[in-house]
C-alpha cells in the first residue's frame, strides 16, 4: 500500500541548518523494519566518520500492541549497546492507541504498560498524554537531549487513541462499543488545544 513506500527529503530548520530525513520502505509486518532502519543509520555513521554517533539518529515509530507483541522489537533493543551494532541510541515513539487492532491491553499483554519490555534494557520511558501537545513537545526535547548526551535508546509512550478503524474494512464499534462511544464523544486534540489557548488568552477566536 502507498503509505508503506519510502521517502527522503532535506528540511531547513529555523536556525537555517539543513536536515536530511529518510523514511524507510516498510512491509506490512509492522516491526520488521526496525533492524533495517538501525542498520542503515549505523552504515551512514560508519561511512561518514560519525564516531560520536550524534549526526545520524534512527527514529522508530511503533504501535503499542506491535511493540510488546513482536519479537523483533526485543531483538533490536538487544543490539543497543553492542559495539558492532550500536547507533548511539535509537529514538522510539510508541503511538499507544490502547488497542491492538480489536484487542484490549488486558487481553494482549501481561504488563501494565506496552513499553515495560524495555525496562529489562534499562531504557528510560516517558509516558505522555497525546492530548497535551505542549507536554509531548517537552518530552520529545528531553528525550532527544538524553539520547545525545548518553548515547542510549530512549522511548516515548504517547498515550492516545485511534478514532477510526484499523483499516478500511474495520468498524471498531462492533468489537469495542464502550470504548468507541467514549472516543466518538471526545473532542479531537486540535480542538482541545484551541480551547486551551483561547482560555489562556494566547490567541483570539
mmCIF file of C-alpha atoms in Angstrom:
data_model
loop_
_atom_site.group_PDB
_atom_site.id
_atom_site.type_symbol
_atom_site.label_atom_id
_atom_site.label_comp_id
_atom_site.label_asym_id
_atom_site.label_seq_id
_atom_site.Cartn_x
_atom_site.Cartn_y
_atom_site.Cartn_z
ATOM 1 C CA UNK A 1 0.000 0.000 0.000
ATOM 2 C CA UNK A 2 1.097 3.561 -0.686
ATOM 3 C CA UNK A 3 1.884 4.526 2.913
ATOM 4 C CA UNK A 4 4.469 1.739 3.105
ATOM 5 C CA UNK A 5 6.600 3.425 0.434
ATOM 6 C CA UNK A 6 9.807 5.194 1.407
ATOM 7 C CA UNK A 7 10.543 8.894 1.099
ATOM 8 C CA UNK A 8 13.519 11.195 1.517
ATOM 9 C CA UNK A 9 13.830 14.962 1.713
ATOM 10 C CA UNK A 10 16.030 17.782 3.022
ATOM 11 C CA UNK A 11 14.375 20.063 5.568
ATOM 12 C CA UNK A 12 15.617 23.502 6.641
ATOM 13 C CA UNK A 13 15.437 24.187 10.368
ATOM 14 C CA UNK A 14 14.578 27.556 11.913
ATOM 15 C CA UNK A 15 18.297 28.117 12.520
ATOM 16 C CA UNK A 16 18.975 27.644 8.798
ATOM 17 C CA UNK A 17 20.628 24.237 9.098
ATOM 18 C CA UNK A 18 19.659 21.515 6.676
ATOM 19 C CA UNK A 19 18.487 18.130 7.971
ATOM 20 C CA UNK A 20 18.085 15.102 5.747
ATOM 21 C CA UNK A 21 15.083 12.933 6.640
ATOM 22 C CA UNK A 22 14.786 9.438 5.206
ATOM 23 C CA UNK A 23 11.733 7.220 5.630
ATOM 24 C CA UNK A 24 12.420 3.514 5.105
ATOM 25 C CA UNK A 25 10.289 1.188 2.994
ATOM 26 C CA UNK A 26 8.049 -0.675 5.426
ATOM 27 C CA UNK A 27 6.431 -4.071 4.948
ATOM 28 C CA UNK A 28 3.055 -4.897 6.465
ATOM 29 C CA UNK A 29 4.707 -6.924 9.240
ATOM 30 C CA UNK A 30 4.866 -3.826 11.407
ATOM 31 C CA UNK A 31 8.137 -4.095 13.302
ATOM 32 C CA UNK A 32 10.254 -5.887 10.671
ATOM 33 C CA UNK A 33 11.687 -2.545 9.586
ATOM 34 C CA UNK A 34 13.389 -1.887 12.969
ATOM 35 C CA UNK A 35 16.767 -3.601 12.337
ATOM 36 C CA UNK A 36 16.723 -2.290 8.758
ATOM 37 C CA UNK A 37 16.484 1.322 9.963
ATOM 38 C CA UNK A 38 19.101 0.923 12.715
ATOM 39 C CA UNK A 39 21.439 -0.899 10.321
ATOM 40 C CA UNK A 40 21.028 1.828 7.715
ATOM 41 C CA UNK A 41 21.866 4.516 10.283
ATOM 42 C CA UNK A 42 24.897 2.562 11.533
ATOM 43 C CA UNK A 43 26.147 2.312 7.935
ATOM 44 C CA UNK A 44 25.737 6.071 7.418
ATOM 45 C CA UNK A 45 27.611 6.769 10.658
ATOM 46 C CA UNK A 46 30.462 4.484 9.589
ATOM 47 C CA UNK A 47 30.697 5.805 6.021
ATOM 48 C CA UNK A 48 30.646 9.445 7.150
ATOM 49 C CA UNK A 49 33.020 9.178 10.121
ATOM 50 C CA UNK A 50 30.352 9.912 12.738
ATOM 51 C CA UNK A 51 32.310 8.315 15.601
ATOM 52 C CA UNK A 52 30.356 10.127 18.321
ATOM 53 C CA UNK A 53 27.109 8.926 16.688
ATOM 54 C CA UNK A 54 25.463 12.315 17.127
ATOM 55 C CA UNK A 55 24.922 13.346 13.478
ATOM 56 C CA UNK A 56 22.748 10.392 12.444
ATOM 57 C CA UNK A 57 19.887 9.110 14.606
ATOM 58 C CA UNK A 58 17.410 6.296 13.983
ATOM 59 C CA UNK A 59 13.790 7.051 14.836
ATOM 60 C CA UNK A 60 11.403 4.112 15.146
ATOM 61 C CA UNK A 61 7.645 4.639 15.382
ATOM 62 C CA UNK A 62 5.803 1.685 16.916
ATOM 63 C CA UNK A 63 2.253 0.671 17.669
ATOM 64 C CA UNK A 64 1.616 -0.308 21.287
ATOM 65 C CA UNK A 65 0.439 -3.869 20.573
ATOM 66 C CA UNK A 66 3.174 -4.433 17.975
ATOM 67 C CA UNK A 67 5.899 -3.130 20.314
ATOM 68 C CA UNK A 68 5.133 -5.690 23.000
ATOM 69 C CA UNK A 69 3.877 -8.440 20.693
ATOM 70 C CA UNK A 70 6.592 -8.861 18.067
ATOM 71 C CA UNK A 71 9.918 -10.455 18.987
ATOM 72 C CA UNK A 72 11.940 -8.402 16.518
ATOM 73 C CA UNK A 73 11.472 -5.409 18.871
ATOM 74 C CA UNK A 74 13.306 -7.147 21.733
ATOM 75 C CA UNK A 75 15.932 -8.454 19.310
ATOM 76 C CA UNK A 76 16.607 -4.933 18.036
ATOM 77 C CA UNK A 77 16.685 -3.449 21.561
ATOM 78 C CA UNK A 78 19.278 -6.069 22.489
ATOM 79 C CA UNK A 79 21.692 -4.618 19.893
ATOM 80 C CA UNK A 80 21.626 -1.188 21.569
ATOM 81 C CA UNK A 81 24.952 -1.382 23.431
ATOM 82 C CA UNK A 82 26.840 -3.920 21.298
ATOM 83 C CA UNK A 83 29.958 -2.459 19.714
ATOM 84 C CA UNK A 84 29.239 -3.961 16.300
ATOM 85 C CA UNK A 85 25.669 -2.662 16.128
ATOM 86 C CA UNK A 86 25.219 0.408 18.324
ATOM 87 C CA UNK A 87 23.930 3.603 16.720
ATOM 88 C CA UNK A 88 24.476 5.778 19.777
ATOM 89 C CA UNK A 89 20.823 5.396 20.731
ATOM 90 C CA UNK A 90 17.575 4.855 18.873
ATOM 91 C CA UNK A 91 14.693 7.279 19.408
ATOM 92 C CA UNK A 92 11.499 5.249 19.877
ATOM 93 C CA UNK A 93 7.982 6.692 19.700
ATOM 94 C CA UNK A 94 5.166 4.320 20.642
ATOM 95 C CA UNK A 95 1.824 5.504 19.296
ATOM 96 C CA UNK A 96 -0.247 3.981 22.075
ATOM 97 C CA UNK A 97 -3.823 3.665 20.815
ATOM 98 C CA UNK A 98 -4.684 1.443 23.808
ATOM 99 C CA UNK A 99 -5.978 -1.196 21.418
ATOM 100 C CA UNK A 100 -4.291 -3.754 19.141
ATOM 101 C CA UNK A 101 -6.467 -3.937 16.020
ATOM 102 C CA UNK A 102 -9.531 -5.104 18.033
ATOM 103 C CA UNK A 103 -7.882 -6.412 21.236
ATOM 104 C CA UNK A 104 -7.790 -4.615 24.587
ATOM 105 C CA UNK A 105 -4.457 -4.492 26.521
ATOM 106 C CA UNK A 106 -5.847 -6.751 29.259
ATOM 107 C CA UNK A 107 -6.276 -9.490 26.643
ATOM 108 C CA UNK A 108 -2.994 -8.992 24.789
ATOM 109 C CA UNK A 109 -0.171 -8.459 27.290
ATOM 110 C CA UNK A 110 0.932 -9.363 30.809
ATOM 111 C CA UNK A 111 2.371 -5.943 31.714
ATOM 112 C CA UNK A 112 0.795 -2.660 32.794
ATOM 113 C CA UNK A 113 2.421 -0.642 30.002
ATOM 114 C CA UNK A 114 3.133 -1.725 26.438
ATOM 115 C CA UNK A 115 6.679 -0.377 26.882
ATOM 116 C CA UNK A 116 7.518 -2.380 30.040
ATOM 117 C CA UNK A 117 9.544 -4.766 27.860
ATOM 118 C CA UNK A 118 12.224 -2.054 27.606
ATOM 119 C CA UNK A 119 12.755 -1.968 31.393
ATOM 120 C CA UNK A 120 14.901 -5.079 31.012
ATOM 121 C CA UNK A 121 17.313 -2.994 28.922
ATOM 122 C CA UNK A 122 17.265 -0.062 31.395
ATOM 123 C CA UNK A 123 15.894 2.279 28.740
ATOM 124 C CA UNK A 124 14.176 5.425 30.060
ATOM 125 C CA UNK A 125 10.477 5.508 29.166
ATOM 126 C CA UNK A 126 8.455 8.719 29.129
ATOM 127 C CA UNK A 127 4.661 8.306 29.256
ATOM 128 C CA UNK A 128 2.873 11.372 27.919
ATOM 129 C CA UNK A 129 -0.725 12.349 27.198
ATOM 130 C CA UNK A 130 -1.285 12.608 23.426
ATOM 131 C CA UNK A 131 -3.999 15.210 24.061
ATOM 132 C CA UNK A 132 -1.386 17.611 25.501
ATOM 133 C CA UNK A 133 0.758 18.909 22.587
ATOM 134 C CA UNK A 134 2.960 21.065 24.821
ATOM 135 C CA UNK A 135 3.754 18.180 27.176
ATOM 136 C CA UNK A 136 4.514 15.986 24.156
ATOM 137 C CA UNK A 137 6.871 18.649 22.790
ATOM 138 C CA UNK A 138 8.711 18.966 26.109
ATOM 139 C CA UNK A 139 9.100 15.197 26.339
ATOM 140 C CA UNK A 140 10.485 14.965 22.782
ATOM 141 C CA UNK A 141 13.016 17.675 23.628
ATOM 142 C CA UNK A 142 14.021 15.978 26.894
ATOM 143 C CA UNK A 143 14.276 12.533 25.262
ATOM 144 C CA UNK A 144 16.414 13.893 22.429
ATOM 145 C CA UNK A 145 18.772 15.627 24.872
ATOM 146 C CA UNK A 146 19.098 12.361 26.821
ATOM 147 C CA UNK A 147 19.913 10.411 23.654
ATOM 148 C CA UNK A 148 22.531 12.929 22.523
ATOM 149 C CA UNK A 149 24.210 13.107 25.944
ATOM 150 C CA UNK A 150 24.216 9.430 26.961
ATOM 151 C CA UNK A 151 24.099 7.731 23.512
ATOM 152 C CA UNK A 152 21.390 5.313 24.648
ATOM 153 C CA UNK A 153 17.962 4.344 23.405
ATOM 154 C CA UNK A 154 15.021 6.348 24.719
ATOM 155 C CA UNK A 155 11.283 5.691 24.488
ATOM 156 C CA UNK A 156 8.255 7.986 24.369
ATOM 157 C CA UNK A 157 4.972 6.233 25.137
ATOM 158 C CA UNK A 158 2.417 8.586 23.573
ATOM 159 C CA UNK A 159 -0.889 7.651 25.215
ATOM 160 C CA UNK A 160 -3.672 8.431 22.773
ATOM 161 C CA UNK A 161 -6.458 6.666 20.876
ATOM 162 C CA UNK A 162 -7.454 5.623 17.379
ATOM 163 C CA UNK A 163 -10.584 7.471 16.279
ATOM 164 C CA UNK A 164 -11.257 5.358 13.191
ATOM 165 C CA UNK A 165 -10.786 1.658 12.441
ATOM 166 C CA UNK A 166 -7.544 -0.199 11.908
ATOM 167 C CA UNK A 167 -8.146 -0.133 8.144
ATOM 168 C CA UNK A 168 -10.910 0.490 5.628
ATOM 169 C CA UNK A 169 -12.637 -2.819 6.499
ATOM 170 C CA UNK A 170 -12.673 -2.416 10.294
ATOM 171 C CA UNK A 171 -15.506 -0.889 12.321
ATOM 172 C CA UNK A 172 -14.135 -0.793 15.899
ATOM 173 C CA UNK A 173 -17.553 -0.088 17.434
ATOM 174 C CA UNK A 174 -18.515 -3.701 16.634
ATOM 175 C CA UNK A 175 -15.851 -5.186 18.913
ATOM 176 C CA UNK A 176 -15.269 -2.310 21.389
ATOM 177 C CA UNK A 177 -18.603 -0.428 21.615
ATOM 178 C CA UNK A 178 -17.977 1.090 25.072
ATOM 179 C CA UNK A 179 -14.502 2.427 24.228
ATOM 180 C CA UNK A 180 -15.594 3.804 20.859
ATOM 181 C CA UNK A 181 -18.639 5.537 22.301
ATOM 182 C CA UNK A 182 -16.239 7.458 24.582
ATOM 183 C CA UNK A 183 -13.913 8.255 21.644
ATOM 184 C CA UNK A 184 -16.835 9.410 19.467
ATOM 185 C CA UNK A 185 -17.825 11.963 22.105
ATOM 186 C CA UNK A 186 -14.231 13.052 22.857
ATOM 187 C CA UNK A 187 -13.069 16.268 21.089
ATOM 188 C CA UNK A 188 -10.013 15.931 18.794
ATOM 189 C CA UNK A 189 -6.652 17.125 20.134
ATOM 190 C CA UNK A 190 -6.640 20.222 17.881
ATOM 191 C CA UNK A 191 -9.986 21.363 19.312
ATOM 192 C CA UNK A 192 -8.848 20.763 22.906
ATOM 193 C CA UNK A 193 -5.650 22.735 22.285
ATOM 194 C CA UNK A 194 -7.592 25.561 20.643
ATOM 195 C CA UNK A 195 -9.873 25.757 23.707
ATOM 196 C CA UNK A 196 -6.821 25.818 25.988
ATOM 197 C CA UNK A 197 -5.162 28.644 24.024
ATOM 198 C CA UNK A 198 -8.391 30.685 23.977
ATOM 199 C CA UNK A 199 -8.833 30.218 27.725
ATOM 200 C CA UNK A 200 -5.224 31.296 28.352
ATOM 201 C CA UNK A 201 -5.717 34.337 26.098
ATOM 202 C CA UNK A 202 -2.804 33.325 23.845
ATOM 203 C CA UNK A 203 -4.897 33.603 20.670
ATOM 204 C CA UNK A 204 -8.201 35.189 19.735
ATOM 205 C CA UNK A 205 -11.089 33.327 18.165
#
